[in-house]
Short mmCIF file of C-alpha atoms in Angstrom, two decimals:
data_model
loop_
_atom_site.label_atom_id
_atom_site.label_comp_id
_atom_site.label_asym_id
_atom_site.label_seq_id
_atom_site.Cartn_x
_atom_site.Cartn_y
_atom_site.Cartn_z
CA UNK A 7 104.09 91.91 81.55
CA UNK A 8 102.30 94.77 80.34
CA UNK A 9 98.82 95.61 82.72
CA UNK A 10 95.88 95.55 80.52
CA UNK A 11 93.11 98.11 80.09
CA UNK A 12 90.70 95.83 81.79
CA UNK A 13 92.25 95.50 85.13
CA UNK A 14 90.07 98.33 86.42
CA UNK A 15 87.19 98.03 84.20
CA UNK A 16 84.47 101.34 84.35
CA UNK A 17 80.73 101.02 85.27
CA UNK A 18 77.91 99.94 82.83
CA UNK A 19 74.34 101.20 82.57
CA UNK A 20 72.36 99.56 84.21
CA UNK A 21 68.99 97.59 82.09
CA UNK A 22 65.36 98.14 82.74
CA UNK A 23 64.09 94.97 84.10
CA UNK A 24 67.70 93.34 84.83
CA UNK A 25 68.33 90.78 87.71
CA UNK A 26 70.29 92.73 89.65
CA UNK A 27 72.51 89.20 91.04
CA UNK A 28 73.74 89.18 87.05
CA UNK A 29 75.87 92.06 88.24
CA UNK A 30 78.62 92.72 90.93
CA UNK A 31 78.28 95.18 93.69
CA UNK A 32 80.56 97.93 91.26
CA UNK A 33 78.09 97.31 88.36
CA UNK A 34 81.31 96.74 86.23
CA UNK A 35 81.21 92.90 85.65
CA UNK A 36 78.13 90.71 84.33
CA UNK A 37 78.77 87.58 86.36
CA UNK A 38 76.45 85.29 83.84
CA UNK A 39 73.27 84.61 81.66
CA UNK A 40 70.03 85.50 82.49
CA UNK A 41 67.86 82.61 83.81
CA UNK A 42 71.26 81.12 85.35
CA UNK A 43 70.44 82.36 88.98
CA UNK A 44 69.62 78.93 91.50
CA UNK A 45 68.21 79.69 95.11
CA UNK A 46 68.36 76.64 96.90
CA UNK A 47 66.04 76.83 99.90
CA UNK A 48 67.71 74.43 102.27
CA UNK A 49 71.34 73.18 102.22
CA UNK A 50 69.47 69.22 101.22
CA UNK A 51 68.35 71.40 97.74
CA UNK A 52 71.83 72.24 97.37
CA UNK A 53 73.12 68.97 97.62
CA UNK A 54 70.56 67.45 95.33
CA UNK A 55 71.18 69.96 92.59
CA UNK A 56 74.66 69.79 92.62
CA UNK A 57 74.20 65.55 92.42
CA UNK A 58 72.12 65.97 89.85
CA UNK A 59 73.60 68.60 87.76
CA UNK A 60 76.52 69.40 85.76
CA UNK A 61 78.38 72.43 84.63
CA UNK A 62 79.69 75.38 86.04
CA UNK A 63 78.77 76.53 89.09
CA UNK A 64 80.09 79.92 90.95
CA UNK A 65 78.79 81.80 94.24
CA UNK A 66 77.42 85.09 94.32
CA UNK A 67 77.27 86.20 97.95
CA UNK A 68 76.64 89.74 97.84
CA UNK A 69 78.39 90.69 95.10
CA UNK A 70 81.07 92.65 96.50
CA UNK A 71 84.09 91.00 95.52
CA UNK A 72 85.12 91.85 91.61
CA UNK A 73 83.10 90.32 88.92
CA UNK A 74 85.72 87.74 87.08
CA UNK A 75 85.93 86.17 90.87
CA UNK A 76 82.02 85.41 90.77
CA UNK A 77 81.17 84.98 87.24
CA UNK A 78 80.66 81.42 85.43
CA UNK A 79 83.07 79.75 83.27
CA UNK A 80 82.73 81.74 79.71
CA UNK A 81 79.40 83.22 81.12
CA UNK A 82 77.56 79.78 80.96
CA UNK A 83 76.74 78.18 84.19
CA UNK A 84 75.05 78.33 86.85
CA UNK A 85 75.26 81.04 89.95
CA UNK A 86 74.21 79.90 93.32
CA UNK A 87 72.30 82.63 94.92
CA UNK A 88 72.57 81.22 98.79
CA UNK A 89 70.42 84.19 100.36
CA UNK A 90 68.29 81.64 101.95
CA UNK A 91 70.52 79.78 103.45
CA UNK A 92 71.42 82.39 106.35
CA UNK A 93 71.08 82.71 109.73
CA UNK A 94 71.86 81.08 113.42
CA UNK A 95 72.56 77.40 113.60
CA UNK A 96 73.53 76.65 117.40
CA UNK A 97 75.40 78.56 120.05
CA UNK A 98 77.01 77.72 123.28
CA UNK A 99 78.90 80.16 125.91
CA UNK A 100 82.06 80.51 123.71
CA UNK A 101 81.01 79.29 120.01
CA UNK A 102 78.23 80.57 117.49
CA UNK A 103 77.52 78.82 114.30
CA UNK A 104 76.13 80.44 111.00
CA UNK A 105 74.80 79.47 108.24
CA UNK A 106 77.68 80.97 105.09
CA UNK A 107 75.42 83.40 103.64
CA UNK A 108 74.44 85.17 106.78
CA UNK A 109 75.59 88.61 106.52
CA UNK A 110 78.16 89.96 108.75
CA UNK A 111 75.76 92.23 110.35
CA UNK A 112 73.70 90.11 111.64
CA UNK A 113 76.39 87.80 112.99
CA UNK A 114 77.84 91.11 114.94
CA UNK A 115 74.58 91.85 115.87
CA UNK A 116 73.75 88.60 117.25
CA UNK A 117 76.91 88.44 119.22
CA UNK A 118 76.43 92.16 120.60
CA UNK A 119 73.38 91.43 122.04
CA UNK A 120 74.79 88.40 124.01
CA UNK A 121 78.22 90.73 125.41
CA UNK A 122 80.51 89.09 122.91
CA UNK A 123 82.23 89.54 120.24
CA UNK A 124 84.94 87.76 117.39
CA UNK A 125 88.68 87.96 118.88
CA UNK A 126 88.85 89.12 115.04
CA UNK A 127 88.46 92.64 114.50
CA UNK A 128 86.02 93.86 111.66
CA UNK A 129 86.29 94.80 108.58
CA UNK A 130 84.32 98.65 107.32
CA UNK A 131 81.92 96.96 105.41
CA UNK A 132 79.21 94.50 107.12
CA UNK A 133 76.97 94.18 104.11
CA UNK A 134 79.26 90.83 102.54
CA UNK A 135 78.56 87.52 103.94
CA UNK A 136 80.08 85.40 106.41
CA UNK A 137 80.94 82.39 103.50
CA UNK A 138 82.96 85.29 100.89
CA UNK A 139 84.33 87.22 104.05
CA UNK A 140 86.09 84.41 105.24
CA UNK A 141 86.85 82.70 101.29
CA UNK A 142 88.36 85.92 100.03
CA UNK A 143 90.56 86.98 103.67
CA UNK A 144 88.44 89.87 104.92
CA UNK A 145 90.46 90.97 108.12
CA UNK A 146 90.75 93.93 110.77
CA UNK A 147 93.37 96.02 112.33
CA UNK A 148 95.40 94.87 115.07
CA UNK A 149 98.68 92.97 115.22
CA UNK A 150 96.54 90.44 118.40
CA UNK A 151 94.46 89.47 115.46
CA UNK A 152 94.07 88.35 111.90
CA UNK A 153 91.32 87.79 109.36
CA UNK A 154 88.11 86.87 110.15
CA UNK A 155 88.59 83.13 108.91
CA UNK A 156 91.59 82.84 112.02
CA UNK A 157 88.30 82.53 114.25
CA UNK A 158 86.83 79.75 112.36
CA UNK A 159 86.78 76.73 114.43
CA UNK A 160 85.07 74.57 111.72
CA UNK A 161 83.71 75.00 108.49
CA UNK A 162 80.68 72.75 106.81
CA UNK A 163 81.17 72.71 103.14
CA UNK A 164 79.27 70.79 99.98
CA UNK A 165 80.95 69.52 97.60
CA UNK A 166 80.44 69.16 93.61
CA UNK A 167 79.14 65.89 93.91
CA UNK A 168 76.44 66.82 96.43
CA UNK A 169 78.33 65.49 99.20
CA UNK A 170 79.32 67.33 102.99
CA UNK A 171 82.42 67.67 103.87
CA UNK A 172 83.20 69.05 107.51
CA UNK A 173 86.64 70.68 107.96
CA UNK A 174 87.88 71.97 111.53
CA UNK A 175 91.43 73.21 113.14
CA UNK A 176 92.70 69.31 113.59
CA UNK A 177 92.18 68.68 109.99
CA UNK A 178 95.40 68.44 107.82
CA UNK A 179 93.82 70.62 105.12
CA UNK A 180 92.11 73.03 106.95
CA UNK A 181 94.51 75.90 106.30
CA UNK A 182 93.29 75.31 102.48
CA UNK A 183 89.48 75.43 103.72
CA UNK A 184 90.08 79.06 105.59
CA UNK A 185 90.72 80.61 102.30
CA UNK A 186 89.17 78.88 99.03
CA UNK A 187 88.51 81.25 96.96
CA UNK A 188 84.98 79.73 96.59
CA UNK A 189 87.22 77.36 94.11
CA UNK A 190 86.54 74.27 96.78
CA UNK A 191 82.96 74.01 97.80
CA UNK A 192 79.83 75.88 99.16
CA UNK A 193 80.74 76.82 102.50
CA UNK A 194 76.51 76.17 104.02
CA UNK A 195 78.34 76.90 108.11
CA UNK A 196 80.67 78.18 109.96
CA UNK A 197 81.41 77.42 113.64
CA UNK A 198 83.56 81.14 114.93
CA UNK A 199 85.06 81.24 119.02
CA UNK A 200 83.92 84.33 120.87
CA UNK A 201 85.06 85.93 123.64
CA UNK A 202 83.87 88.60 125.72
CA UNK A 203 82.57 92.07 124.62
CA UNK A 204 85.13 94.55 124.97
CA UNK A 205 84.45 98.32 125.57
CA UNK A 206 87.02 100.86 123.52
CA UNK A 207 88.07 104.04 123.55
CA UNK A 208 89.15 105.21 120.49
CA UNK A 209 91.83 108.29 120.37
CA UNK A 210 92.09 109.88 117.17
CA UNK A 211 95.11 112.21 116.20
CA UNK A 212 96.32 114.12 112.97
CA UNK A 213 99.75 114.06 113.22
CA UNK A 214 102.25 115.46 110.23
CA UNK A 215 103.95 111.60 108.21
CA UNK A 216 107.63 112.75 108.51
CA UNK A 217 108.12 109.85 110.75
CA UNK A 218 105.05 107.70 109.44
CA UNK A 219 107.93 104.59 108.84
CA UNK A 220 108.77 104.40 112.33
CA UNK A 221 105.36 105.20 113.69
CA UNK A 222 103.18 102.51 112.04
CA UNK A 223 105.34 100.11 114.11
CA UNK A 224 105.12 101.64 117.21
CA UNK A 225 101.40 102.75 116.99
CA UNK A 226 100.81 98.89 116.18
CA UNK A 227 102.80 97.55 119.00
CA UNK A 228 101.65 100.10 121.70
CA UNK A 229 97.77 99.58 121.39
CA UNK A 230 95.38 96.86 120.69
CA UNK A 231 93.74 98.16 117.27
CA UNK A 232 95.65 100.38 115.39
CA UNK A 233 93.94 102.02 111.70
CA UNK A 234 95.54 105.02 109.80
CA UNK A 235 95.02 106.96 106.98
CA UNK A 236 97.88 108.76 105.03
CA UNK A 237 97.35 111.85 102.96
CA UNK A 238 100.73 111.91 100.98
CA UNK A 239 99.97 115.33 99.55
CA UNK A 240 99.78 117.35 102.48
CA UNK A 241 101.86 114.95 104.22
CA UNK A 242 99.61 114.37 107.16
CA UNK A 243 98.00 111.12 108.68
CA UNK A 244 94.79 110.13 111.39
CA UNK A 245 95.36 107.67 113.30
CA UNK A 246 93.11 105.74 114.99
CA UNK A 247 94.24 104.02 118.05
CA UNK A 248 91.68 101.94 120.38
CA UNK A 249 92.31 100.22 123.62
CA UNK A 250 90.21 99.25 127.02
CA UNK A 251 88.01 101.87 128.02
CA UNK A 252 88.46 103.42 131.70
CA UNK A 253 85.93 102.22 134.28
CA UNK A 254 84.42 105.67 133.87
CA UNK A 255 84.54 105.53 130.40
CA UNK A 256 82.66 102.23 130.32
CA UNK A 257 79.90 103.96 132.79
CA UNK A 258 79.69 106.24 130.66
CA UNK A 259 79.24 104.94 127.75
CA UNK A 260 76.32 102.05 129.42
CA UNK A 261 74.67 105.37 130.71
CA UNK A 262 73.64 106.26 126.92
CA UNK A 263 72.33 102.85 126.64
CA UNK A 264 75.46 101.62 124.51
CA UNK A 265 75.23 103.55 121.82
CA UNK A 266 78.68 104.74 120.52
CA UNK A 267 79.76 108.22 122.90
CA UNK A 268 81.44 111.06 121.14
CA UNK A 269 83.54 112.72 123.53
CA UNK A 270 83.53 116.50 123.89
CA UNK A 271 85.37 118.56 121.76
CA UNK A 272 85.91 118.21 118.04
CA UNK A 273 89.60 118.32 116.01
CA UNK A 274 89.06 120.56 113.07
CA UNK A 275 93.27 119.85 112.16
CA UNK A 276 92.76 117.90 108.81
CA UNK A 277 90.22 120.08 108.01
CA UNK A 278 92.23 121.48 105.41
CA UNK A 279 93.31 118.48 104.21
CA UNK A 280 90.22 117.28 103.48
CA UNK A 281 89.26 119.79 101.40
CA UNK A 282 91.74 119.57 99.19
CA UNK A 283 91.43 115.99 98.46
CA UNK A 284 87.44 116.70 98.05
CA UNK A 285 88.79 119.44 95.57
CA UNK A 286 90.15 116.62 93.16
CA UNK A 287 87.22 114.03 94.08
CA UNK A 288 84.97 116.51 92.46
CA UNK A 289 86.99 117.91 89.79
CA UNK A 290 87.52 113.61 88.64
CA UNK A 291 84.22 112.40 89.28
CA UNK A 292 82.56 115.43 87.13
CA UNK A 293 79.34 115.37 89.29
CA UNK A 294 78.16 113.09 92.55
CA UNK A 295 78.27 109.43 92.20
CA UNK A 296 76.17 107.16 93.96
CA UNK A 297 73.67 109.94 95.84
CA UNK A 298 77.15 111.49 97.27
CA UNK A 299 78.20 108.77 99.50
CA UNK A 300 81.73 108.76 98.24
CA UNK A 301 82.19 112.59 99.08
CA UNK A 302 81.22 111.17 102.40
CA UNK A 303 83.54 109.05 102.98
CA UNK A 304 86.12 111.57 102.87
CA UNK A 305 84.28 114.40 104.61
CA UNK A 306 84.06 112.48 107.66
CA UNK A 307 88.24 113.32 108.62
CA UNK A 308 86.55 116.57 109.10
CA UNK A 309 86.14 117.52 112.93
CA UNK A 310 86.59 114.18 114.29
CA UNK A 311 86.23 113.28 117.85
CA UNK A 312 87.37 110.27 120.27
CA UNK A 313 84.59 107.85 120.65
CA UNK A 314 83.60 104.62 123.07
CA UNK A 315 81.86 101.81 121.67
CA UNK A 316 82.29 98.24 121.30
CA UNK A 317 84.84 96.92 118.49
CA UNK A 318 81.78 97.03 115.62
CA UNK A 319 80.52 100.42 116.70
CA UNK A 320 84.08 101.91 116.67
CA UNK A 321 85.09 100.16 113.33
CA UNK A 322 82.72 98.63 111.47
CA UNK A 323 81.39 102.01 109.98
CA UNK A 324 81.87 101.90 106.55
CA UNK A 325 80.24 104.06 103.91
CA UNK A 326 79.01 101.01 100.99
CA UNK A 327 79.71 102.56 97.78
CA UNK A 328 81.07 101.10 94.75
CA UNK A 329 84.63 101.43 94.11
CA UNK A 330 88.00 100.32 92.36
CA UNK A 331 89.72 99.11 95.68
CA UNK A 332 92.85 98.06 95.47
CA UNK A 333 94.69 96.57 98.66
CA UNK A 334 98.17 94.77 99.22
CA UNK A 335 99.66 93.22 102.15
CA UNK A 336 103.40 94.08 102.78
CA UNK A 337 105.48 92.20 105.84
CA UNK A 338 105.35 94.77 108.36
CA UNK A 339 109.14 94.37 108.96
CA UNK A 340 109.02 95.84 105.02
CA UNK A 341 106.58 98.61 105.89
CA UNK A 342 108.75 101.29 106.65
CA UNK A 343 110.60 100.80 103.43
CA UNK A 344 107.74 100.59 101.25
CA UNK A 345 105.78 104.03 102.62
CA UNK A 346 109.70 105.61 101.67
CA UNK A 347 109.35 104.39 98.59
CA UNK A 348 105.71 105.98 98.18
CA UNK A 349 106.79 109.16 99.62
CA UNK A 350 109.72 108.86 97.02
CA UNK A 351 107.07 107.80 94.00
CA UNK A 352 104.37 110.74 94.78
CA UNK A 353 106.84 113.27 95.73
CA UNK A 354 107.88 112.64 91.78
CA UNK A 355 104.55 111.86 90.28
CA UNK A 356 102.11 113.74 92.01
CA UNK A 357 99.19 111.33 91.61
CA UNK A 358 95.77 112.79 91.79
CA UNK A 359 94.18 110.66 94.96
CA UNK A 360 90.79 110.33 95.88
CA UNK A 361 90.79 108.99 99.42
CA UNK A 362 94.03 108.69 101.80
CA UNK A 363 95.96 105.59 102.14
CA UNK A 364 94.58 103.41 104.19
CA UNK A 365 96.94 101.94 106.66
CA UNK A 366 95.96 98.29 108.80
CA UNK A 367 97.90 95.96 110.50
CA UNK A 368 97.62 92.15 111.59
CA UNK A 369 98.99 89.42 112.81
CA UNK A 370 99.89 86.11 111.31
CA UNK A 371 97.32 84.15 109.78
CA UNK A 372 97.32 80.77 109.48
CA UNK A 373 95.31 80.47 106.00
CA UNK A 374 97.61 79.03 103.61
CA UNK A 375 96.54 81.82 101.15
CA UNK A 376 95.88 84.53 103.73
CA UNK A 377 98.25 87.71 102.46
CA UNK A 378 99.20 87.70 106.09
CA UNK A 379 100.28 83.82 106.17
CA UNK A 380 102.83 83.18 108.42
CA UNK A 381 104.06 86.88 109.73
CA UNK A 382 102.53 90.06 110.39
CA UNK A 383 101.12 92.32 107.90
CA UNK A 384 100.63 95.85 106.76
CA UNK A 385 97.93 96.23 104.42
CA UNK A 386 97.96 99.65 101.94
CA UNK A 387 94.90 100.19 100.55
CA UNK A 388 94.29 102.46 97.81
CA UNK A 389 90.73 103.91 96.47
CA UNK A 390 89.75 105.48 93.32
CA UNK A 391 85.70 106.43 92.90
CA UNK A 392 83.60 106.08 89.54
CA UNK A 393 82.48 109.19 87.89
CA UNK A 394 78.81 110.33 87.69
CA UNK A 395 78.68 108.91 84.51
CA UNK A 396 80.13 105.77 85.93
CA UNK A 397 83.23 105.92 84.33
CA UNK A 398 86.89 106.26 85.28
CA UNK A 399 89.14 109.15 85.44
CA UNK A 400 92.19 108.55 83.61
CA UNK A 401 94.77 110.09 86.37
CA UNK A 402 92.65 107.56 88.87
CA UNK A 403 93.43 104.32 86.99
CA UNK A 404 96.67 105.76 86.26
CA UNK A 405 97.50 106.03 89.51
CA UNK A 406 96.30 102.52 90.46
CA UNK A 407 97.94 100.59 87.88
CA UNK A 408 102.01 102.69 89.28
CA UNK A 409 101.03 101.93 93.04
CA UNK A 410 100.36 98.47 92.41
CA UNK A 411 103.33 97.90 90.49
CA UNK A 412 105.11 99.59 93.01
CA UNK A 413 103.93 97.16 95.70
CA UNK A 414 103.98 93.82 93.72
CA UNK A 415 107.79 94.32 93.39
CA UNK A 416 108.32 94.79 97.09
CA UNK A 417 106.57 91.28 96.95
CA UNK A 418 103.35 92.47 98.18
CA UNK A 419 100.04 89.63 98.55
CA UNK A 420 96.96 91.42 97.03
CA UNK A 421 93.63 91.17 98.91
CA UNK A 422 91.85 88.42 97.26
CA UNK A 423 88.62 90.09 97.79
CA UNK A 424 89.27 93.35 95.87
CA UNK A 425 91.03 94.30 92.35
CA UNK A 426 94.62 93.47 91.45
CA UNK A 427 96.51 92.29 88.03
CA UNK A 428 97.37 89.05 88.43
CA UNK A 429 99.88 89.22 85.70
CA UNK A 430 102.28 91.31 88.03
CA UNK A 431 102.21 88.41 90.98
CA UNK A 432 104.45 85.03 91.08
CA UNK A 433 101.93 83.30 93.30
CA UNK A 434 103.83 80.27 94.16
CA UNK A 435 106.86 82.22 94.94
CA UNK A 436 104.44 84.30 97.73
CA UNK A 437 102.85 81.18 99.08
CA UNK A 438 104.44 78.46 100.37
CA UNK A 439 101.45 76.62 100.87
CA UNK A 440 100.15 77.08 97.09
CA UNK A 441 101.11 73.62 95.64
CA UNK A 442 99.41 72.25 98.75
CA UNK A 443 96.34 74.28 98.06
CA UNK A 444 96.03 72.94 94.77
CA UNK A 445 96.41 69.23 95.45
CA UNK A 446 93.40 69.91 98.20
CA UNK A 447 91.23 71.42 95.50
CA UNK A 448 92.25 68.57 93.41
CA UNK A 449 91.00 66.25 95.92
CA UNK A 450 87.83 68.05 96.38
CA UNK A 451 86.68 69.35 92.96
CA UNK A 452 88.83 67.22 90.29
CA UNK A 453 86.55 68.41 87.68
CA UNK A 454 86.81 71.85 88.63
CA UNK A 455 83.09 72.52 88.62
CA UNK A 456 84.01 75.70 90.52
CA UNK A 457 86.45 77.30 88.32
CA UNK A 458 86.11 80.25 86.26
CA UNK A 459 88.45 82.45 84.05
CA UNK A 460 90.02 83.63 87.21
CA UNK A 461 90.73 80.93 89.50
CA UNK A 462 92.02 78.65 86.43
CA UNK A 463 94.04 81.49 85.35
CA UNK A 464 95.65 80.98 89.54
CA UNK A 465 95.23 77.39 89.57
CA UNK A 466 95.56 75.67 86.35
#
């Protein structure tokens, strides 16, 4: 089935005087009509509008995910702005509990302060909310860990009708409840293990890809968190491996007060590198988007350094900027047969990229529609940035729409979370678990208050 032009839809202009919540984080997707925004105050307003109401009703978060995930059904509805309802519930020694729309910062935060942290590691971006990180798969790097929603002990949902539901890891559907898709409730809490803080040390290397299909293994299996980024073009990768820091290390790093070290010396290898990718950034984006931040993003490979920090410090440092972001989870035990074939595809094609493949490993997840479900996964993630004029280049989305394609039909699972063409996907053939998962959203919303265009398009 042929892709269509709006898989990877361009920016719009943005309106004097517009709510800003009618729009996703890209600015590429109007998620409903004005005047359809609800802020509940408490989680009792929530369940007395949605017991007194009818209609649509869809989730906004913060906006991050793409637009046909969060918009109403045929742009009538209602969204659920649940800003409000954020922040701590409870915590003991080992368990915190958050309200769903707390963002992940603050839930890192929180647990930094207190010398823990999630088993979990994080994902770049600590802007989206607890609720969509866990509904949508957000996940790490590390083949000890999974997505965020593996630490979920319990999750406190409302239903359509008003009602609470509480789900935890005894219950017979929650492997449904881990990943809904925001097609089975409101999630209003969720109850995450911890475990003591951790101190890293993070060694970074450019190293040449010649042997990338063995070494993605081997880097994974060798050290606790593992991230990489492959430059195809000049056929070079930095990888990012973290493990315990040394006792002297650690002292080292509590002398500055815990604020992340930089070790002496500086790497200018990729130097190069980077500025030839930066070279066709600028020459596609026709002018800085988004007050530069996305020639950031690259620039950073530039002199890089080993660092010491906790897990957040050390990871969680990603540059917010909108993006087409396209990411898809291979088995690992396929990996090294899938970067052949990309070596294969861009040695013939020559793709113009704007940002490395990104390269990160997990373990199994136990989400029944977790891309990593059931064995461990390589995720390759792909990034094309918007134009000045908010627009796409045509080599970008071209070069999107092949590498996709290219994954799908080594039976990749796309990230829920970011863009993909559903038409390319057999989703009950990838999931074992997907019949299941619809019975349980049967069960829980048989009138489908929560669908959309997109989820009935999965589900229906």
């Amino acid at each position: 089935m042929a892709i269509t032009q709006l898989a990877y839809p361009a920016q719009e202009p943005e309106l004097a005087g517009e709510d800003i919540r009618l729009r996703n984080w890209a600015r590429n997707s109007r998620l409903g009509l004005p005047g359809s925004v609800v802020t509940p105050a408490t989680e009792a307003e929530l369940c007395d509008f949605l017991s007194t109401s009818d209609g649509a009703v869809r989730m906004i978060g913060s906006r991050m995910s793409p637009g046909r995930m969060m918009s109403v059904a045929d742009g009538a509805g209602t969204l659920l702005d649940l800003s409000r309802l954020s922040g701590l519930i409870s915590s003991t020694e080992d368990t915190v509990t958050f309200a769903g729309s707390t963002p992940l910062s603050e839930v890192y935060a929180f647990l930094t302060a207190r010398g823990r942290m999630l088993n979990a590691s994080p994902g770049v971006i600590a802007e989206q909310t607890l609720a969509g990180a866990v509904s949508t798969g957000t996940h790490g790097q590390g083949l000890q860990q999974s997505s965020i929603a593996g630490d979920a002990l319990s999750i406190r949902i409302v239903l359509a009708d008003g009602t609470i539901a509480e789900f935890d890891e005894e219950h017979p559907d929650f492997g449904a409840v881990q990943l809904g898709l925001g097609s089975l409730g409101v999630i209003t809490a969720v109850t995450l293990r911890t475990r003591e803080s951790l101190v890293y040390t993070c060694v970074k290397q450019a190293v040449d890809a010649d042997t990338l299909e063995a070494d993605l293994g081997t880097w994974n299996r060798e050290n606790l968190l593992v991230k990489a980024w492959w430059f195809p073009q000049e056929n070079q990768v930095q990888v990012w491996t973290a493990n315990e820091a040394s006792d002297d290390e650690v002292s080292r790093y509590r002398a500055g007060g815990g604020e992340l070290l930089e070790h002496a010396g500086t790497n200018a290898t990729m130097n190069t590198t980077v500025e030839s990718t930066l070279r066709l950034l600028r020459a596609d984006s026709r002018g800085v988007a988004d007050d530069g931040k996305p020639m950031r993003t690259v620039t950073r490979f530039r002199d890089f350094t080993d660092v010491t920090g906790d897990v957040y410090q050390v990871f969680c440092r990603g540059i917010a900027t909108p993006q087409i972001n396209v990411e898809i989870g291979i088995p690992l035990a396929r990996a090294g047969a899938v970067i052949r074939k990309i070596k294969d595809w861009h040695a013939e094609t020559q793709p113009r990229m704007h940002y490395p493949v990104i390269l990160r490993c997990t373990g199994a997840s136990d989400a029944w529609l977790s891309p990593s479900n059931g064995e461990d996964t390589c995720y390759f993630g792909f990034v094309v940035y918007y134009s000045a004029d908010g627009s796409l280049s045509e080599e970008g989305d071209s070069f999107l729409r092949a590498v996709e394609r290219a994954l799908s039909e080594e039976g990749g699972r796309p990230h829920w979370g970011k863009y993909f063409d559903e038409s390319l996907y057999d989703w009950p053939a990838l999931y074992p678990q997907w019949e299941a998962f619809r019975r349980v959203r049967e069960t829980l919303d048989p009138q489908h208050r929560f669908a959309n265009a997109f989820t009935a398009a999965l589900l229906d």
